[in-house]
CSV table of C-alpha atoms and ligand atoms in Angstrom, one decimal:
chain,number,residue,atom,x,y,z
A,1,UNK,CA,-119.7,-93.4,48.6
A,2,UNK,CA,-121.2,-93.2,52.2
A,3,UNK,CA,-118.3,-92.1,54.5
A,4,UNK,CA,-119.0,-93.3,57.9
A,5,UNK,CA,-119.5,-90.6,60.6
A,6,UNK,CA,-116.6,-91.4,62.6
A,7,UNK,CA,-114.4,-92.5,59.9
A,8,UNK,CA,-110.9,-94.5,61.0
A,9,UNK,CA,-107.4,-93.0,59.8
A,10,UNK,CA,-107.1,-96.0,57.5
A,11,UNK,CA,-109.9,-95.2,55.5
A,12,UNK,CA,-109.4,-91.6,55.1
A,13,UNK,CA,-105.3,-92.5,54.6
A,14,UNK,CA,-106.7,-94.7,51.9
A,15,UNK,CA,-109.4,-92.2,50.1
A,16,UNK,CA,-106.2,-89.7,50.4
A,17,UNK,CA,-103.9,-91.3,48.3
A,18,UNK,CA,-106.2,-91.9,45.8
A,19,UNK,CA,-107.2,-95.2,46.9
A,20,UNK,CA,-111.0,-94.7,45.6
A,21,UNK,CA,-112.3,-93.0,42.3
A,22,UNK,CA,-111.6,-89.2,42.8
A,23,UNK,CA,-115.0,-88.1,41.3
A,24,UNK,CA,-117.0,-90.2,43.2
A,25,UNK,CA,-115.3,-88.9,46.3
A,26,UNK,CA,-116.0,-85.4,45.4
A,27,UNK,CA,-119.3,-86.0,43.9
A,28,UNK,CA,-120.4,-87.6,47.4
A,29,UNK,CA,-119.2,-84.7,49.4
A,30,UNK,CA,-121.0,-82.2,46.8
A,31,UNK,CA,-124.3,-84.4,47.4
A,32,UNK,CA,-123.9,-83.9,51.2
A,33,UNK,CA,-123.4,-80.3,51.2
A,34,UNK,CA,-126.2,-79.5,49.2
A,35,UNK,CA,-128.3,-82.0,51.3
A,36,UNK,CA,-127.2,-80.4,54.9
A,37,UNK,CA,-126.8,-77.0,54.1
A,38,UNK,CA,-128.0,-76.0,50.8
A,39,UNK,CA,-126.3,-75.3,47.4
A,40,UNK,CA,-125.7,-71.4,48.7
A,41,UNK,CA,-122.1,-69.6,48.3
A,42,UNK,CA,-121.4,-67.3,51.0
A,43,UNK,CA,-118.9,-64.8,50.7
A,44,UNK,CA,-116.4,-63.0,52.8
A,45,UNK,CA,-115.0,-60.0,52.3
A,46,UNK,CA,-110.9,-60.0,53.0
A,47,UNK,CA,-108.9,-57.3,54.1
A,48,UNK,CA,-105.1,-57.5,55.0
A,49,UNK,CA,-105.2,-54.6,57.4
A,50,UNK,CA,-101.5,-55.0,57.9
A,51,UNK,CA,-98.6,-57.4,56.5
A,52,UNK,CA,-96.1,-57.0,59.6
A,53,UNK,CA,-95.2,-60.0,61.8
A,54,UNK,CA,-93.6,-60.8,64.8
A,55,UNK,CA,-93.1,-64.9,63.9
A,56,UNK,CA,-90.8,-66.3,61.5
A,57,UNK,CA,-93.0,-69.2,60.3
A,58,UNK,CA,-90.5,-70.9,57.8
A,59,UNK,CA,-92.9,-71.2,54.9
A,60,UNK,CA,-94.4,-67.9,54.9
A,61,UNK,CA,-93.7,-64.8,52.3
A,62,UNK,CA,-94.6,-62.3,55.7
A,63,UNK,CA,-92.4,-63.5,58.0
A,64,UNK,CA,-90.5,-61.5,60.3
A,65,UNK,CA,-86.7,-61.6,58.6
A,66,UNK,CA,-87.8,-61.4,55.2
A,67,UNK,CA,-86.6,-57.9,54.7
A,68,UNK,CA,-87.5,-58.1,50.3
A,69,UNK,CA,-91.1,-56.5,51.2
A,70,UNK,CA,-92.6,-53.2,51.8
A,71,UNK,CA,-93.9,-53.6,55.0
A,72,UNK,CA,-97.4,-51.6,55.3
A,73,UNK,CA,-100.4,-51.3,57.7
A,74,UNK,CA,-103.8,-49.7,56.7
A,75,UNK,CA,-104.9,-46.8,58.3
A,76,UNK,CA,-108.5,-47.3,60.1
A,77,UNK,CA,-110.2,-45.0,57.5
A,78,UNK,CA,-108.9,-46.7,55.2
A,79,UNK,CA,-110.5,-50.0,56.7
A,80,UNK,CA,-113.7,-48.8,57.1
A,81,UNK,CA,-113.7,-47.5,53.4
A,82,UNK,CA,-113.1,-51.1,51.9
A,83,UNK,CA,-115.7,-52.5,54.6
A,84,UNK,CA,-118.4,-50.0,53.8
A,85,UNK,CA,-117.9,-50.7,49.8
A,86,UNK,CA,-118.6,-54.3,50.1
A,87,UNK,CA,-121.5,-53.7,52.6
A,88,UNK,CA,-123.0,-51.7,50.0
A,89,UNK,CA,-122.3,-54.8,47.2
A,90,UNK,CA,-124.3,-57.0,50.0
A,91,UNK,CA,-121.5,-58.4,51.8
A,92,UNK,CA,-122.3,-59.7,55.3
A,93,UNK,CA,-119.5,-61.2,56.3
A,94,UNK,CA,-115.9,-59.6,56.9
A,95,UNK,CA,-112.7,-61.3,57.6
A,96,UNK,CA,-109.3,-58.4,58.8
A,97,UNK,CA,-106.3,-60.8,58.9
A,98,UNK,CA,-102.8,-59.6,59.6
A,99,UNK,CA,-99.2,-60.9,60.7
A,100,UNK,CA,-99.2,-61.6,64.8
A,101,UNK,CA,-99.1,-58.4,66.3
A,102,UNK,CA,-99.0,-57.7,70.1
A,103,UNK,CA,-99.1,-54.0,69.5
A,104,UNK,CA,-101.5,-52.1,71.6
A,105,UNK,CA,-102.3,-49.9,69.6
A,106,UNK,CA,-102.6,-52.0,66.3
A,107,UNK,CA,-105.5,-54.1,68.7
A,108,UNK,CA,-107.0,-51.0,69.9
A,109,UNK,CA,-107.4,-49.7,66.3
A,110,UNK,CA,-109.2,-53.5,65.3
A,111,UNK,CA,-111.2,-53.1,68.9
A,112,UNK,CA,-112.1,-49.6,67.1
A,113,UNK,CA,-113.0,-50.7,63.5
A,114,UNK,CA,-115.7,-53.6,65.5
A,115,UNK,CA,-117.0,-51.1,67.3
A,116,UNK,CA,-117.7,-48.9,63.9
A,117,UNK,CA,-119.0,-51.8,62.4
A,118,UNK,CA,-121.2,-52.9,65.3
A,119,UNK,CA,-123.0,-49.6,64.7
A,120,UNK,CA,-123.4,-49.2,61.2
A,121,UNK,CA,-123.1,-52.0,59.6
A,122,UNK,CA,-126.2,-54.2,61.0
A,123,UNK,CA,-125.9,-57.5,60.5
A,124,UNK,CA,-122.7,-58.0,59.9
A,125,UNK,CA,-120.5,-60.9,60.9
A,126,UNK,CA,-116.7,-60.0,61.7
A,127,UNK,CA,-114.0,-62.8,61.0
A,128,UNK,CA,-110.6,-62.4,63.0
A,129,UNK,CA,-107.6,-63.9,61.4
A,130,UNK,CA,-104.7,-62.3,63.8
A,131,UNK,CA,-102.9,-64.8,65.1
A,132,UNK,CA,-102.1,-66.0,68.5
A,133,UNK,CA,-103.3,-63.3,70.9
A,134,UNK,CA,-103.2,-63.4,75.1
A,135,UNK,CA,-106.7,-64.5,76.1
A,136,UNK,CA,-107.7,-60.9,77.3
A,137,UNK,CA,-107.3,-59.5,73.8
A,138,UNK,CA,-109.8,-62.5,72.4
A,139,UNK,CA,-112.1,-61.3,74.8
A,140,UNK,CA,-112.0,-57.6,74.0
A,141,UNK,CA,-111.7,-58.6,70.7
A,142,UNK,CA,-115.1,-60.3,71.0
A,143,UNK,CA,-116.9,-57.9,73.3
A,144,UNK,CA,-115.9,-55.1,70.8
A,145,UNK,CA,-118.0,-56.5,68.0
A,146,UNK,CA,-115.8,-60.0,66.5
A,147,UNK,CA,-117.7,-62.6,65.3
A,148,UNK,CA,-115.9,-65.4,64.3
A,149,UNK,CA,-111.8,-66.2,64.9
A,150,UNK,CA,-109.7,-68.5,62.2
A,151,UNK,CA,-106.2,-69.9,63.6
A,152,UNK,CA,-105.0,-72.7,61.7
A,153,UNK,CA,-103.3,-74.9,63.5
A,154,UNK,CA,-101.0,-75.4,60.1
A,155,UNK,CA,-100.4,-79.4,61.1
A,156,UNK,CA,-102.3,-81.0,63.9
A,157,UNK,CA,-98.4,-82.8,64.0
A,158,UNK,CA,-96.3,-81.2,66.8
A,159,UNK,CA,-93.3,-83.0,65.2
A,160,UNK,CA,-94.0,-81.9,61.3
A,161,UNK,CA,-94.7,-78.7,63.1
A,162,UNK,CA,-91.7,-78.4,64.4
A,163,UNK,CA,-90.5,-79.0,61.2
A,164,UNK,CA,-91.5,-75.3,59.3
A,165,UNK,CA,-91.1,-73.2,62.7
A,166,UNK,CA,-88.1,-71.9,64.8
A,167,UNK,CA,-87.6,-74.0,68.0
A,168,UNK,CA,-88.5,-71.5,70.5
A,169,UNK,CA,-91.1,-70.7,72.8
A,170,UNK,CA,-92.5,-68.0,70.3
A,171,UNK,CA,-93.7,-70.9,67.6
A,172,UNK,CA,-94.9,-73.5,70.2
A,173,UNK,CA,-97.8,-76.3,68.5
A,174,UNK,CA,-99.1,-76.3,72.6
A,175,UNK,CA,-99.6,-72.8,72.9
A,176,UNK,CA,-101.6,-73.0,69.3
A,177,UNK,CA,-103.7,-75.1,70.5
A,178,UNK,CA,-104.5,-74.1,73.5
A,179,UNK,CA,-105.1,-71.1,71.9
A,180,UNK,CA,-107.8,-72.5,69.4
A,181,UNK,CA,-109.5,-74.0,72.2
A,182,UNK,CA,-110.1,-70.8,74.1
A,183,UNK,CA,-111.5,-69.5,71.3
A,184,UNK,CA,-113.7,-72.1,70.5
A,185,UNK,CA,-114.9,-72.2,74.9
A,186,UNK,CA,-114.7,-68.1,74.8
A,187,UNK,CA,-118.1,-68.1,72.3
A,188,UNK,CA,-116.4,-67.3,68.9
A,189,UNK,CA,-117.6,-69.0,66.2
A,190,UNK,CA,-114.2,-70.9,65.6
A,191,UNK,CA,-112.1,-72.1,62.7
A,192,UNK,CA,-108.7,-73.4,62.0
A,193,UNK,CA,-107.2,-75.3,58.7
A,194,UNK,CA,-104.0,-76.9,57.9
A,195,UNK,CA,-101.1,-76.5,54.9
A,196,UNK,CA,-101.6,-79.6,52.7
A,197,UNK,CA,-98.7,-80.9,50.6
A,198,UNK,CA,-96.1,-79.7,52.7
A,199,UNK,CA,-92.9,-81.4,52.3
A,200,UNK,CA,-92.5,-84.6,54.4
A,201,UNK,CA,-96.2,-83.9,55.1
A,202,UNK,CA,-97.8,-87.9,54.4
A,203,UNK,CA,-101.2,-88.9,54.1
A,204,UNK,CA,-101.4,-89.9,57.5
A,205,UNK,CA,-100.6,-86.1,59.1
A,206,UNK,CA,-103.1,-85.2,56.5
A,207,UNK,CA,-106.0,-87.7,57.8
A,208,UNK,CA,-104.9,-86.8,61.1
A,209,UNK,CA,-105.5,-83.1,60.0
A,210,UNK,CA,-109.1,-84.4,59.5
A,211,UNK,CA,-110.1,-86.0,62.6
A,212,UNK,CA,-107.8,-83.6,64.7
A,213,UNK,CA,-110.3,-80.6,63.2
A,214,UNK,CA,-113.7,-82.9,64.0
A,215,UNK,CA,-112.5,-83.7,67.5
A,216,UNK,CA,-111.4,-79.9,68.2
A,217,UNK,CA,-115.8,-79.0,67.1
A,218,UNK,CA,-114.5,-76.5,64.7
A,219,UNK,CA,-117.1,-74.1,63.1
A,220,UNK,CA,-115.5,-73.4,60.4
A,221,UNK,CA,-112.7,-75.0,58.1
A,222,UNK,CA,-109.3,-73.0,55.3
A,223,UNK,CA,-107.4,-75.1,54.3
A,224,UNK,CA,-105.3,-74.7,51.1
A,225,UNK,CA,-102.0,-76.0,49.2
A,226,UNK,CA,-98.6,-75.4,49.8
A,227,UNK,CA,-97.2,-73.0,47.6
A,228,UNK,CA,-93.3,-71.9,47.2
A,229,UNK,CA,-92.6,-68.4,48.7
A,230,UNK,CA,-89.6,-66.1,48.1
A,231,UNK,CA,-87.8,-65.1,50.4
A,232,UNK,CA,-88.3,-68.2,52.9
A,233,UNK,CA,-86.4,-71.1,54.4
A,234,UNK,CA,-88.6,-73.1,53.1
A,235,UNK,CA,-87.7,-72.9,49.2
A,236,UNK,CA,-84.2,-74.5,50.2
A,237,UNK,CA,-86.2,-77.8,50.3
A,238,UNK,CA,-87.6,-77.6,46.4
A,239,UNK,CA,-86.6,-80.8,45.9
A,240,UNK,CA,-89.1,-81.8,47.9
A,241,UNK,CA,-92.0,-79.8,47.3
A,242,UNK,CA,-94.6,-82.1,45.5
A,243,UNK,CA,-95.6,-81.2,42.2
A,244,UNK,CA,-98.7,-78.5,41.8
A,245,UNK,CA,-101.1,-80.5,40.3
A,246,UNK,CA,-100.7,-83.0,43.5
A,247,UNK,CA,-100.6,-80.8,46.1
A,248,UNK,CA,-104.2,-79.4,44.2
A,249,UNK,CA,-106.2,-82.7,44.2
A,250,UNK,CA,-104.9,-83.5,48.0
A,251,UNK,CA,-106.6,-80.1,49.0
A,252,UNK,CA,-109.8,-81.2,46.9
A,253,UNK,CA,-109.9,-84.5,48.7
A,254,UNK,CA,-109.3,-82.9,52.0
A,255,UNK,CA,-112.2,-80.5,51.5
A,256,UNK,CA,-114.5,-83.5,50.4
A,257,UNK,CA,-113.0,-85.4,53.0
A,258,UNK,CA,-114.1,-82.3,55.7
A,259,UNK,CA,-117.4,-81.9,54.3
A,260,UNK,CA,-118.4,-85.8,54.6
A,261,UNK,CA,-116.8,-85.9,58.2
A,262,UNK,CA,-117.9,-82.6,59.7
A,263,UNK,CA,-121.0,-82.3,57.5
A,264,UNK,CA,-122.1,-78.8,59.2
A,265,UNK,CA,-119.6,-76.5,58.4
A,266,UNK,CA,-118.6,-73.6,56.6
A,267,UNK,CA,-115.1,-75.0,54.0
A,268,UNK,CA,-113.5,-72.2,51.8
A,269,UNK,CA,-112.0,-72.6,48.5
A,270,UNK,CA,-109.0,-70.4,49.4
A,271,UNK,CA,-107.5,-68.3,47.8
A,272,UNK,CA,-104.1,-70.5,47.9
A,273,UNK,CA,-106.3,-73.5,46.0
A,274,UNK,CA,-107.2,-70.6,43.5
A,275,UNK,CA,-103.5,-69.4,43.3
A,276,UNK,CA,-102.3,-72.7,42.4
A,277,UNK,CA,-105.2,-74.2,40.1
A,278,UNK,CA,-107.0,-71.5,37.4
A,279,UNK,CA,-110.6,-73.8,38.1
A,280,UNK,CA,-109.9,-74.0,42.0
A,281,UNK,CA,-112.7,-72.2,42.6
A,282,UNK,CA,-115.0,-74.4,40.4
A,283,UNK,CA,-113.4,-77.6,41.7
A,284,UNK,CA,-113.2,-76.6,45.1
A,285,UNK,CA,-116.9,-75.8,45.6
A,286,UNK,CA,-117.9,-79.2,43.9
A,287,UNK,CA,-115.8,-80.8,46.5
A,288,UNK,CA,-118.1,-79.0,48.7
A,289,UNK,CA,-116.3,-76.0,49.9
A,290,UNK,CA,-119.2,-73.2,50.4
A,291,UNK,CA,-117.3,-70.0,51.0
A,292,UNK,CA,-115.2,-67.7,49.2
A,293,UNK,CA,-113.0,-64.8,50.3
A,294,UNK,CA,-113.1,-62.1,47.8
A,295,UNK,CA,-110.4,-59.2,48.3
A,296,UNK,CA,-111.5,-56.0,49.5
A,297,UNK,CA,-107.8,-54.8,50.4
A,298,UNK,CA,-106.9,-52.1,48.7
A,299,UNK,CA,-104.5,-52.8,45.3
A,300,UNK,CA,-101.9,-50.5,46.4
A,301,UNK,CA,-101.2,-52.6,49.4
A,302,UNK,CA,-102.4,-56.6,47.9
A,303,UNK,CA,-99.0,-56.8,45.8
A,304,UNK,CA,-97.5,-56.3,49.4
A,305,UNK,CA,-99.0,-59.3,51.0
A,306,UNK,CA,-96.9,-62.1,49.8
A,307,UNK,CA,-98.2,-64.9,52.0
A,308,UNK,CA,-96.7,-67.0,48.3
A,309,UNK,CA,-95.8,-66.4,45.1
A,310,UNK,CA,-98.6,-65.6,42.4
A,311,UNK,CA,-101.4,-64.8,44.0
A,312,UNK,CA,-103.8,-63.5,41.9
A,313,UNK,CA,-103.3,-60.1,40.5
A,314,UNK,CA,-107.3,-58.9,40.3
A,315,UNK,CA,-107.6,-55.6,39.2
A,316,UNK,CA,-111.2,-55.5,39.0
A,317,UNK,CA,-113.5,-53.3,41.1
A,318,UNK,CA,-115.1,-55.6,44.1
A,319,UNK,CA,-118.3,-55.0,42.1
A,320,UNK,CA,-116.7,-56.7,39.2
A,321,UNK,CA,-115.4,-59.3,41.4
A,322,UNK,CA,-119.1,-60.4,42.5
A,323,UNK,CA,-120.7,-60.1,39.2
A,324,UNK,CA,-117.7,-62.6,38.3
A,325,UNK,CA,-118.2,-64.9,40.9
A,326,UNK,CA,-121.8,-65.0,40.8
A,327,UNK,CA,-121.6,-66.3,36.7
A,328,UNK,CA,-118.9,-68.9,38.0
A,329,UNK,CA,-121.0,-70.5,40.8
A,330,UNK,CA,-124.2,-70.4,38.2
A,331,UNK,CA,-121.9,-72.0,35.8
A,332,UNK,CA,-121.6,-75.2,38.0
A,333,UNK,CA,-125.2,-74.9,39.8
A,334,UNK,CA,-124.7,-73.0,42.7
A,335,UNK,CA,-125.6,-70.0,43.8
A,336,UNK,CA,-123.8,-66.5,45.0
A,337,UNK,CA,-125.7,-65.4,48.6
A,338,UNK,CA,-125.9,-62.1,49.3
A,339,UNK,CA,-127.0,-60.4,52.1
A,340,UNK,CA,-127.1,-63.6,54.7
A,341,UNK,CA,-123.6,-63.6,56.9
A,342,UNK,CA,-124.0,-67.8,56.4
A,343,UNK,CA,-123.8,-68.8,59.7
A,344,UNK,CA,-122.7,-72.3,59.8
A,345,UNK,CA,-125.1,-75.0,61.2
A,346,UNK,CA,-122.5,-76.4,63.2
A,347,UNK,CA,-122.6,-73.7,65.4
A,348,UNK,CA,-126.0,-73.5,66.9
A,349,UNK,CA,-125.9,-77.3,67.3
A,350,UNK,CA,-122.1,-76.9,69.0
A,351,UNK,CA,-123.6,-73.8,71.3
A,352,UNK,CA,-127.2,-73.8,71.1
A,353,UNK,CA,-127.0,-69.9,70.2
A,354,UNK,CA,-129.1,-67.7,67.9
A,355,UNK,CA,-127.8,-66.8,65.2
A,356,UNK,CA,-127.7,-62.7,65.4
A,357,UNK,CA,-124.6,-61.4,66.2
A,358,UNK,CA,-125.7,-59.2,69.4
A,359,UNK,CA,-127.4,-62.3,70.6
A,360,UNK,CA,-124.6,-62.6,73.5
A,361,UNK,CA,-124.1,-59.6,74.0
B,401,LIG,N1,-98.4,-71.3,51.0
B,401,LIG,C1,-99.7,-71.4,51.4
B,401,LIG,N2,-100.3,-70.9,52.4
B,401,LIG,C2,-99.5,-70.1,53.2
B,401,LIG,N3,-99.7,-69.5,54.4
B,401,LIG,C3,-98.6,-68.9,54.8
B,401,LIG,N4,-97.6,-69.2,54.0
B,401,LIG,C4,-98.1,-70.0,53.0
B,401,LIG,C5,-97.6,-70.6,51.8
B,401,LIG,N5,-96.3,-70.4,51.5
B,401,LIG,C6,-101.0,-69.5,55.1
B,401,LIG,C7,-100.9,-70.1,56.5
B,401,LIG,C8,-101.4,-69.0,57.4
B,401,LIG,C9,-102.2,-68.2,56.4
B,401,LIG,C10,-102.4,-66.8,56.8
B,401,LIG,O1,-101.5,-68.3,55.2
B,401,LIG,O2,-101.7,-71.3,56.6
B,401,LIG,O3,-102.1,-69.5,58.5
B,402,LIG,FE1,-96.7,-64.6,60.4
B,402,LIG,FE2,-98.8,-66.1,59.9
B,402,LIG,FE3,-96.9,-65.8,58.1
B,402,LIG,FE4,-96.4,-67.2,60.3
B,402,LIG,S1,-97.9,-67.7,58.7
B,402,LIG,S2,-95.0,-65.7,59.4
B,402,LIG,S3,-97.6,-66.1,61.8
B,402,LIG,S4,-98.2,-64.2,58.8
C-alpha cells in the first residue's frame, strides 16, 4: 500500500473504516518507519509532577470538580530523584506533565528542575506536557532548559470540541491552537495528538485529525483511545462509547495512518493504547509508533493520576521496566535505544537546527 503524500480525506475516511486490509495498512506504515528513520525505540521517561487542574475537560479522571481523588504535587527533590534514576538506566529523554496550572510558583519550581537538569544531566532532552500556558511562561519555560512541548489539540473539530468541554472562555479550541502554533514558531520541538473513539467522534474528525496534525508541521505525534473515567461527565454517555476493541484498531490505523502521512516523526504507543489492549505496545509499534513513555513517577503518587480507569498498575523498579521493554521490542524486531534523546527528523528539516539541545541557546 503506497499512501500518497498528500493524501485526500476520502481515502484516509476510507482506510479508517476499515475500508482496506488492516495488516497491509499497518505492515506499510511499519515498512516506512524502518525505511525513514530506523527500526530504533526511543524512550521517555514520564513523570506526573502534579495531578491538580484548573480545567474541567469533560472526559478526564483529573479534572477540576472531581473531588473522589487525592490531589498531590511532587516536591522538586522528589523530581529530580526520579529524573536522576532513569538518567542513570540511560534515559535521555524526559517528559513532566501535569493538570493546567497558572501557579507561579508551581512554574518557577519546573523553570528550576530545567535549570538542574541543564547542568547535570548532559544531553538530555526535556518534554513539557502542562497545558495551555501565557506565551511568556513558554518562553521561560524554554530558555530554562525545555526541549520539546506536547498539547494535544484533543479534536482538530471546534464543534466535537465543544462537545467534551464547558462553554466558556477557559476551554476555548481557538486559544488551543493558537497556543500550539506559538509553540511550534517559539523553537520547541512541538507535538500534539487527538482522543480517538470518542463518542460522536466519525471517521471523518478522525481523518481530519490527520491532515489537521501534517498541516500544523508537528514534530512529534500521542494519540491514544478513549477510555471511560470515573468521576466524569463523560460516563453519562456509555451508551455511546464504542466498544474497546474498536476504539483499539482506530488508534492503530491512526498511527499507521500518521506514520505514512507525516513520515518524519516521532508517534508514541501511549500509555492509553496500552491501558486498553494488553499487546498495545507490540501492535502499536508495528503500526509504526517509535516511542514509549515508561513511568518514572513515584508509586505512591501513580494510583493518584486517574487520567482513566485501569491504567496499568506496574510495580516494577524502572530498571525492571527497561529490561521488560527491551525483550518486548526484540520480540517483534525492534530495538530499545538507549542513550540517544531520538530527535525526530522532522525537526531539523522543519527548522534547519542541530540537534544538541544548547544549540539555541
Ligand atoms: N481517556 C484517554 N485519554 C485521556 N486524556 C484525558 N482523559 C482521558 C481519557 N478519559 C488524555 C488527554 C490529555 C492527556 C493528558 O490525557 O488527551 O491531553
Ligand atoms: Fe486538566 Fe488535561 Fe485533564 Fe483537561 S485533560 S482536565 S486540562 S489534565
Amino acid at each position: 500500500m503506497v499512501l500518497p503524500e498528500d493524501p485526500s480525506i476520502e481515502l484516509l475516511r476510507d482506510l479508517l473504516s476499515g475500508g482496506g486490509p488492516d495488516e497491509e495498512l499497518f505492515r506499510s506504515a511499519h515498512l516506512k518507519l524502518l525505511e525513514e528513520m530506523g527500526g530504533r525505540v526511543y524512550l521517555r521517561g514520564l513523570v506526573e509532577i502534579s495531578n491538580n487542574c484548573r480545567k474541567n475537560c469533560f472526559y478526564c479522571g483529573l479534572r477540576r470538580d472531581n473531588a473522589s481523588i487525592d490531589r498531590y504535587s511532587m516536591r522538586p527533590m522528589e523530581i529530580m530523584g526520579s529524573l536522576r534514576r532513569g538518567y542513570r538506566l540511560g534515559l535521555r529523554s524526559f517528559l513532566l506533565q501535569s493538570g493546567e496550572l497558572l501557579g507561579e510558583e508551581h512554574l518557577e519550581m519546573v523553570a528550576g528542575i530545567l535549570r538542574s537538569c541543564s547542568s547535570t544531566m548532559p544531553g538530555a532532552r526535556m518534554v513539557l506536557s502542562l497545558g495551555e500556558l501565557p506565551e511568556e511562561i513558554y518562553d521561560r519555560l524554554r530558555i530554562a532548559g525545555g526541549h520539546r512541548y506536547l498539547l494535544r489539540i484533543e479534536t482538530s473539530s471546534p464543534v466535537l470540541y465543544g462537545h467534551f468541554h464547558p462553554d466558556d472562555p477557559l476551554h476555548s479550541h481557538g486559544a488551543r491552537l493558537r497556543a500550539l502554533e506559538y509553540l511550534r514558531d517559539s523553537g520547541w520541538q512541538t507535538g500534539t495528538g487527538v482522543l480517538i473513539g470518542l463518542p460522536g467522534q466519525t471517521v471523518e474528525d478522525l481523518a481530519e485529525d490527520i491532515l489537521f496534525m501534517k498541516r500544523m508541521d508537528m514534530d512529534m505525534v500521542g494519540m491514544g483511545p478513549y477510555i471511560e473515567s470515573p468521576g466524569t461527565p463523560l460516563l453519562e454517555r456509555a451508551d455511546e462509547i464504542f466498544p474497546a476493541e474498536t476504539r483499539i484498531l482506530l488508534t492503530l490505523r491512526m498511527i499507521a495512518l500518521t506514520r505514512l502521512a507525516l513520515p518524519g516523526v516521532n508517534i508514541a504507543a501511549t500509555t492509553a493504547l496500552q491501558t486498553l489492549s494488553v499487546s498495545g505496545l507490540e501492535r502499536g509499534l508495528l503500526a509504526g509508533a517509535n516511542v514509549v513513555m515508561p513511568n518514572l513517577t513515584p508509586e505512591r503518587y501513580r494510583e493518584s493520576y486517574n487520567l482513566y480507569t485501569g491504567k496499568t498498575r506496574v510495580r516494577d523498579t524502572p530498571s525492571e521496566m527497561i529490561d521488560d521493554l527491551r525483550d518486548r521490542c526484540l520480540a517483534i524486531g525492534r530495538e530499545l535505544s538507549l542513550y540517544d534523546p531520538g530527535d525526530p527528523p522532522h525537526f531539523k528539516e522543519r527548522t534547519g537546527r542541530g540537534e544538541s539541545p544548547d544549540d539555541d541557546r
